[in-house]
């Protein structure tokens, strides 16, 4: 067959751009294809104006999935100092944000611009608005259907996850991987808001506080499903860092009736909160209980938790029955909410599931089933916490594939 390119990269998100430019730096003729008019993929839509590329708390404990060790090689070869150094060399200074450990460029556009510039400086070709509909193995390489048939010795599959289908996400990557013989774990929304059956949380829109979350399914605690961080009440559900980090467990467990446990005093033991409540109430026996509780919880939330204990508005602390105090204490450290779902793939910032990592060599990102095929980024069955961890892995896995392809 006539080989037009050494490498075709399918997807021009962080992972695809990094894979493409790294392969091209090694002198390989490289073509990067993306279905969207612009490149950068999901990273272009990152929220809060802080497009993190890594996190000061980077570590294996921030990754989740069937085989977390899978990420080790990619992350050691392209760790946080190397990542920072790469962007600095390409004119983008990353800075530590004041919150969540985010490490960000001045703007997301700067980071994508640096990747595109680096790609173009190698002579690699970038084609946008080019949808890949299929990949076939042919003698000694691959035929890539992208309007016209294209040929390459090697293919890097960097088509991202199924979330945000309206912005170029979708199941193309999984479909192509499956057509070549790979298995994919089902995709569920992750880094997403969570909906609950109870209506009272929707009456507190805008309330933002730190919480500790855990999940039980059929009354059994779900191992690993724990998160500490911010939670924001909204009219449509709960959101925020802690909610995002627990959301990946909701979809796969929906049939079991998952229950969200909220500790409004993260990091504090039950006994410590009990003593605190005892002291606060002890010092304010004549005060209305909804004013006294204000010392421990936002007033709007405190009033609701008191109402759950059937405490009448304005009732003084000394009028509270012991049963009501105990009930209030339990709710402060273990409010239970019936999770009914997430805000869905169209709103999710990421997703779980993807190409099974046991079918991919973590030292190179090459498929163990299809020689010459590389799988990188969010398309793999790897999940990470919200806050730049997935973005770092996308870059690192792309880097590793670019260094390994046709080696
Ligand atoms: C709002 C938002 C906030 C986020 N916040 C965080 C965060 O705080 N921390 C974190 O770690 N992660 C976060 N993420 C997720 C993170 O951005 C992604 O995991 C990461 O960018 C994935 O990179 P990728 O290159 O693997 O895939 P993508 O960015 O999804 O890129 C895949 C590319 O492939 C292209 N493509 C797909 N199908 C085809 C096809 N058939 N033909 C041609 N091209 C195709 C797409 O157009 C896309 O450009 C966030 C995402 C969003 C949307």
mmCIF file with all atom_site columns, N, CA, C and O in Angstrom, residues 257-276:
data_model
loop_
_atom_site.group_PDB
_atom_site.id
_atom_site.type_symbol
_atom_site.label_atom_id
_atom_site.label_alt_id
_atom_site.label_comp_id
_atom_site.label_asym_id
_atom_site.label_entity_id
_atom_site.label_seq_id
_atom_site.pdbx_PDB_ins_code
_atom_site.Cartn_x
_atom_site.Cartn_y
_atom_site.Cartn_z
_atom_site.occupancy
_atom_site.B_iso_or_equiv
_atom_site.pdbx_formal_charge
_atom_site.auth_seq_id
_atom_site.auth_comp_id
_atom_site.auth_asym_id
_atom_site.auth_atom_id
_atom_site.pdbx_PDB_model_num
ATOM 1  N N  . UNK A 1 257 ? -29.938 2.082  44.125 1.00 0.00 ? 257 UNK A N  1
ATOM 2  C CA . UNK A 1 257 ? -30.461 3.142  44.991 1.00 0.00 ? 257 UNK A CA 1
ATOM 3  C C  . UNK A 1 257 ? -29.361 3.785  45.817 1.00 0.00 ? 257 UNK A C  1
ATOM 4  O O  . UNK A 1 257 ? -29.370 3.692  47.045 1.00 0.00 ? 257 UNK A O  1
ATOM 5  N N  . UNK A 1 258 ? -28.393 4.437  45.171 1.00 0.00 ? 258 UNK A N  1
ATOM 6  C CA . UNK A 1 258 ? -27.268 5.013  45.925 1.00 0.00 ? 258 UNK A CA 1
ATOM 7  C C  . UNK A 1 258 ? -27.716 6.120  46.881 1.00 0.00 ? 258 UNK A C  1
ATOM 8  O O  . UNK A 1 258 ? -28.591 6.920  46.535 1.00 0.00 ? 258 UNK A O  1
ATOM 9  N N  . UNK A 1 259 ? -27.096 6.122  48.045 1.00 0.00 ? 259 UNK A N  1
ATOM 10 C CA . UNK A 1 259 ? -27.435 7.146  49.043 1.00 0.00 ? 259 UNK A CA 1
ATOM 11 C C  . UNK A 1 259 ? -26.176 7.966  49.332 1.00 0.00 ? 259 UNK A C  1
ATOM 12 O O  . UNK A 1 259 ? -25.114 7.402  49.627 1.00 0.00 ? 259 UNK A O  1
ATOM 13 N N  . UNK A 1 260 ? -26.327 9.271  49.219 1.00 0.00 ? 260 UNK A N  1
ATOM 14 C CA . UNK A 1 260 ? -25.210 10.188 49.456 1.00 0.00 ? 260 UNK A CA 1
ATOM 15 C C  . UNK A 1 260 ? -25.208 10.559 50.932 1.00 0.00 ? 260 UNK A C  1
ATOM 16 O O  . UNK A 1 260 ? -26.245 10.956 51.468 1.00 0.00 ? 260 UNK A O  1
ATOM 17 N N  . UNK A 1 261 ? -24.060 10.408 51.593 1.00 0.00 ? 261 UNK A N  1
ATOM 18 C CA . UNK A 1 261 ? -23.942 10.790 53.007 1.00 0.00 ? 261 UNK A CA 1
ATOM 19 C C  . UNK A 1 261 ? -23.123 12.073 53.073 1.00 0.00 ? 261 UNK A C  1
ATOM 20 O O  . UNK A 1 261 ? -22.001 12.114 52.559 1.00 0.00 ? 261 UNK A O  1
ATOM 21 N N  . UNK A 1 262 ? -23.686 13.080 53.704 1.00 0.00 ? 262 UNK A N  1
ATOM 22 C CA . UNK A 1 262 ? -23.004 14.385 53.746 1.00 0.00 ? 262 UNK A CA 1
ATOM 23 C C  . UNK A 1 262 ? -22.615 14.696 55.190 1.00 0.00 ? 262 UNK A C  1
ATOM 24 O O  . UNK A 1 262 ? -23.470 14.713 56.077 1.00 0.00 ? 262 UNK A O  1
ATOM 25 N N  . UNK A 1 263 ? -21.314 14.925 55.383 1.00 0.00 ? 263 UNK A N  1
ATOM 26 C CA . UNK A 1 263 ? -20.833 15.418 56.671 1.00 0.00 ? 263 UNK A CA 1
ATOM 27 C C  . UNK A 1 263 ? -20.547 16.909 56.490 1.00 0.00 ? 263 UNK A C  1
ATOM 28 O O  . UNK A 1 263 ? -19.670 17.287 55.711 1.00 0.00 ? 263 UNK A O  1
ATOM 29 N N  . UNK A 1 264 ? -21.328 17.742 57.186 1.00 0.00 ? 264 UNK A N  1
ATOM 30 C CA . UNK A 1 264 ? -21.151 19.193 57.023 1.00 0.00 ? 264 UNK A CA 1
ATOM 31 C C  . UNK A 1 264 ? -19.959 19.729 57.821 1.00 0.00 ? 264 UNK A C  1
ATOM 32 O O  . UNK A 1 264 ? -19.707 20.930 57.804 1.00 0.00 ? 264 UNK A O  1
ATOM 33 N N  . UNK A 1 265 ? -19.284 18.823 58.540 1.00 0.00 ? 265 UNK A N  1
ATOM 34 C CA . UNK A 1 265 ? -18.083 19.227 59.285 1.00 0.00 ? 265 UNK A CA 1
ATOM 35 C C  . UNK A 1 265 ? -16.935 18.330 58.861 1.00 0.00 ? 265 UNK A C  1
ATOM 36 O O  . UNK A 1 265 ? -16.500 17.455 59.620 1.00 0.00 ? 265 UNK A O  1
ATOM 37 N N  . UNK A 1 266 ? -16.429 18.499 57.619 1.00 0.00 ? 266 UNK A N  1
ATOM 38 C CA . UNK A 1 266 ? -15.429 17.584 57.087 1.00 0.00 ? 266 UNK A CA 1
ATOM 39 C C  . UNK A 1 266 ? -14.195 17.506 57.970 1.00 0.00 ? 266 UNK A C  1
ATOM 40 O O  . UNK A 1 266 ? -13.765 18.516 58.523 1.00 0.00 ? 266 UNK A O  1
ATOM 41 N N  . UNK A 1 267 ? -13.702 16.298 58.110 1.00 0.00 ? 267 UNK A N  1
ATOM 42 C CA . UNK A 1 267 ? -12.474 16.102 58.886 1.00 0.00 ? 267 UNK A CA 1
ATOM 43 C C  . UNK A 1 267 ? -12.715 16.024 60.379 1.00 0.00 ? 267 UNK A C  1
ATOM 44 O O  . UNK A 1 267 ? -11.784 15.777 61.140 1.00 0.00 ? 267 UNK A O  1
ATOM 45 N N  . UNK A 1 268 ? -13.944 16.252 60.844 1.00 0.00 ? 268 UNK A N  1
ATOM 46 C CA . UNK A 1 268 ? -14.213 16.180 62.287 1.00 0.00 ? 268 UNK A CA 1
ATOM 47 C C  . UNK A 1 268 ? -14.902 14.870 62.613 1.00 0.00 ? 268 UNK A C  1
ATOM 48 O O  . UNK A 1 268 ? -15.772 14.417 61.882 1.00 0.00 ? 268 UNK A O  1
ATOM 49 N N  . UNK A 1 269 ? -14.480 14.267 63.740 1.00 0.00 ? 269 UNK A N  1
ATOM 50 C CA . UNK A 1 269 ? -15.114 13.034 64.208 1.00 0.00 ? 269 UNK A CA 1
ATOM 51 C C  . UNK A 1 269 ? -16.475 13.382 64.807 1.00 0.00 ? 269 UNK A C  1
ATOM 52 O O  . UNK A 1 269 ? -16.700 14.499 65.271 1.00 0.00 ? 269 UNK A O  1
ATOM 53 N N  . UNK A 1 270 ? -17.338 12.367 64.829 1.00 0.00 ? 270 UNK A N  1
ATOM 54 C CA . UNK A 1 270 ? -18.679 12.535 65.401 1.00 0.00 ? 270 UNK A CA 1
ATOM 55 C C  . UNK A 1 270 ? -18.597 13.101 66.826 1.00 0.00 ? 270 UNK A C  1
ATOM 56 O O  . UNK A 1 270 ? -19.311 14.051 67.180 1.00 0.00 ? 270 UNK A O  1
ATOM 57 N N  . UNK A 1 271 ? -17.685 12.530 67.646 1.00 0.00 ? 271 UNK A N  1
ATOM 58 C CA . UNK A 1 271 ? -17.603 12.958 69.055 1.00 0.00 ? 271 UNK A CA 1
ATOM 59 C C  . UNK A 1 271 ? -17.180 14.429 69.175 1.00 0.00 ? 271 UNK A C  1
ATOM 60 O O  . UNK A 1 271 ? -17.636 15.142 70.071 1.00 0.00 ? 271 UNK A O  1
ATOM 61 N N  . UNK A 1 272 ? -16.304 14.855 68.266 1.00 0.00 ? 272 UNK A N  1
ATOM 62 C CA . UNK A 1 272 ? -15.844 16.258 68.315 1.00 0.00 ? 272 UNK A CA 1
ATOM 63 C C  . UNK A 1 272 ? -17.002 17.204 68.003 1.00 0.00 ? 272 UNK A C  1
ATOM 64 O O  . UNK A 1 272 ? -17.170 18.249 68.637 1.00 0.00 ? 272 UNK A O  1
ATOM 65 N N  . UNK A 1 273 ? -17.809 16.810 66.994 1.00 0.00 ? 273 UNK A N  1
ATOM 66 C CA . UNK A 1 273 ? -18.957 17.656 66.638 1.00 0.00 ? 273 UNK A CA 1
ATOM 67 C C  . UNK A 1 273 ? -19.960 17.636 67.794 1.00 0.00 ? 273 UNK A C  1
ATOM 68 O O  . UNK A 1 273 ? -20.550 18.669 68.152 1.00 0.00 ? 273 UNK A O  1
ATOM 69 N N  . UNK A 1 274 ? -20.121 16.464 68.418 1.00 0.00 ? 274 UNK A N  1
ATOM 70 C CA . UNK A 1 274 ? -21.061 16.349 69.541 1.00 0.00 ? 274 UNK A CA 1
ATOM 71 C C  . UNK A 1 274 ? -20.650 17.286 70.673 1.00 0.00 ? 274 UNK A C  1
ATOM 72 O O  . UNK A 1 274 ? -21.474 18.000 71.252 1.00 0.00 ? 274 UNK A O  1
ATOM 73 N N  . UNK A 1 275 ? -19.344 17.301 70.962 1.00 0.00 ? 275 UNK A N  1
ATOM 74 C CA . UNK A 1 275 ? -18.853 18.176 72.051 1.00 0.00 ? 275 UNK A CA 1
ATOM 75 C C  . UNK A 1 275 ? -19.051 19.647 71.698 1.00 0.00 ? 275 UNK A C  1
ATOM 76 O O  . UNK A 1 275 ? -19.416 20.466 72.542 1.00 0.00 ? 275 UNK A O  1
ATOM 77 N N  . UNK A 1 276 ? -18.789 19.955 70.464 1.00 0.00 ? 276 UNK A N  1
ATOM 78 C CA . UNK A 1 276 ? -18.929 21.346 69.980 1.00 0.00 ? 276 UNK A CA 1
ATOM 79 C C  . UNK A 1 276 ? -20.389 21.784 70.113 1.00 0.00 ? 276 UNK A C  1
ATOM 80 O O  . UNK A 1 276 ? -20.691 22.860 70.643 1.00 0.00 ? 276 UNK A O  1
#
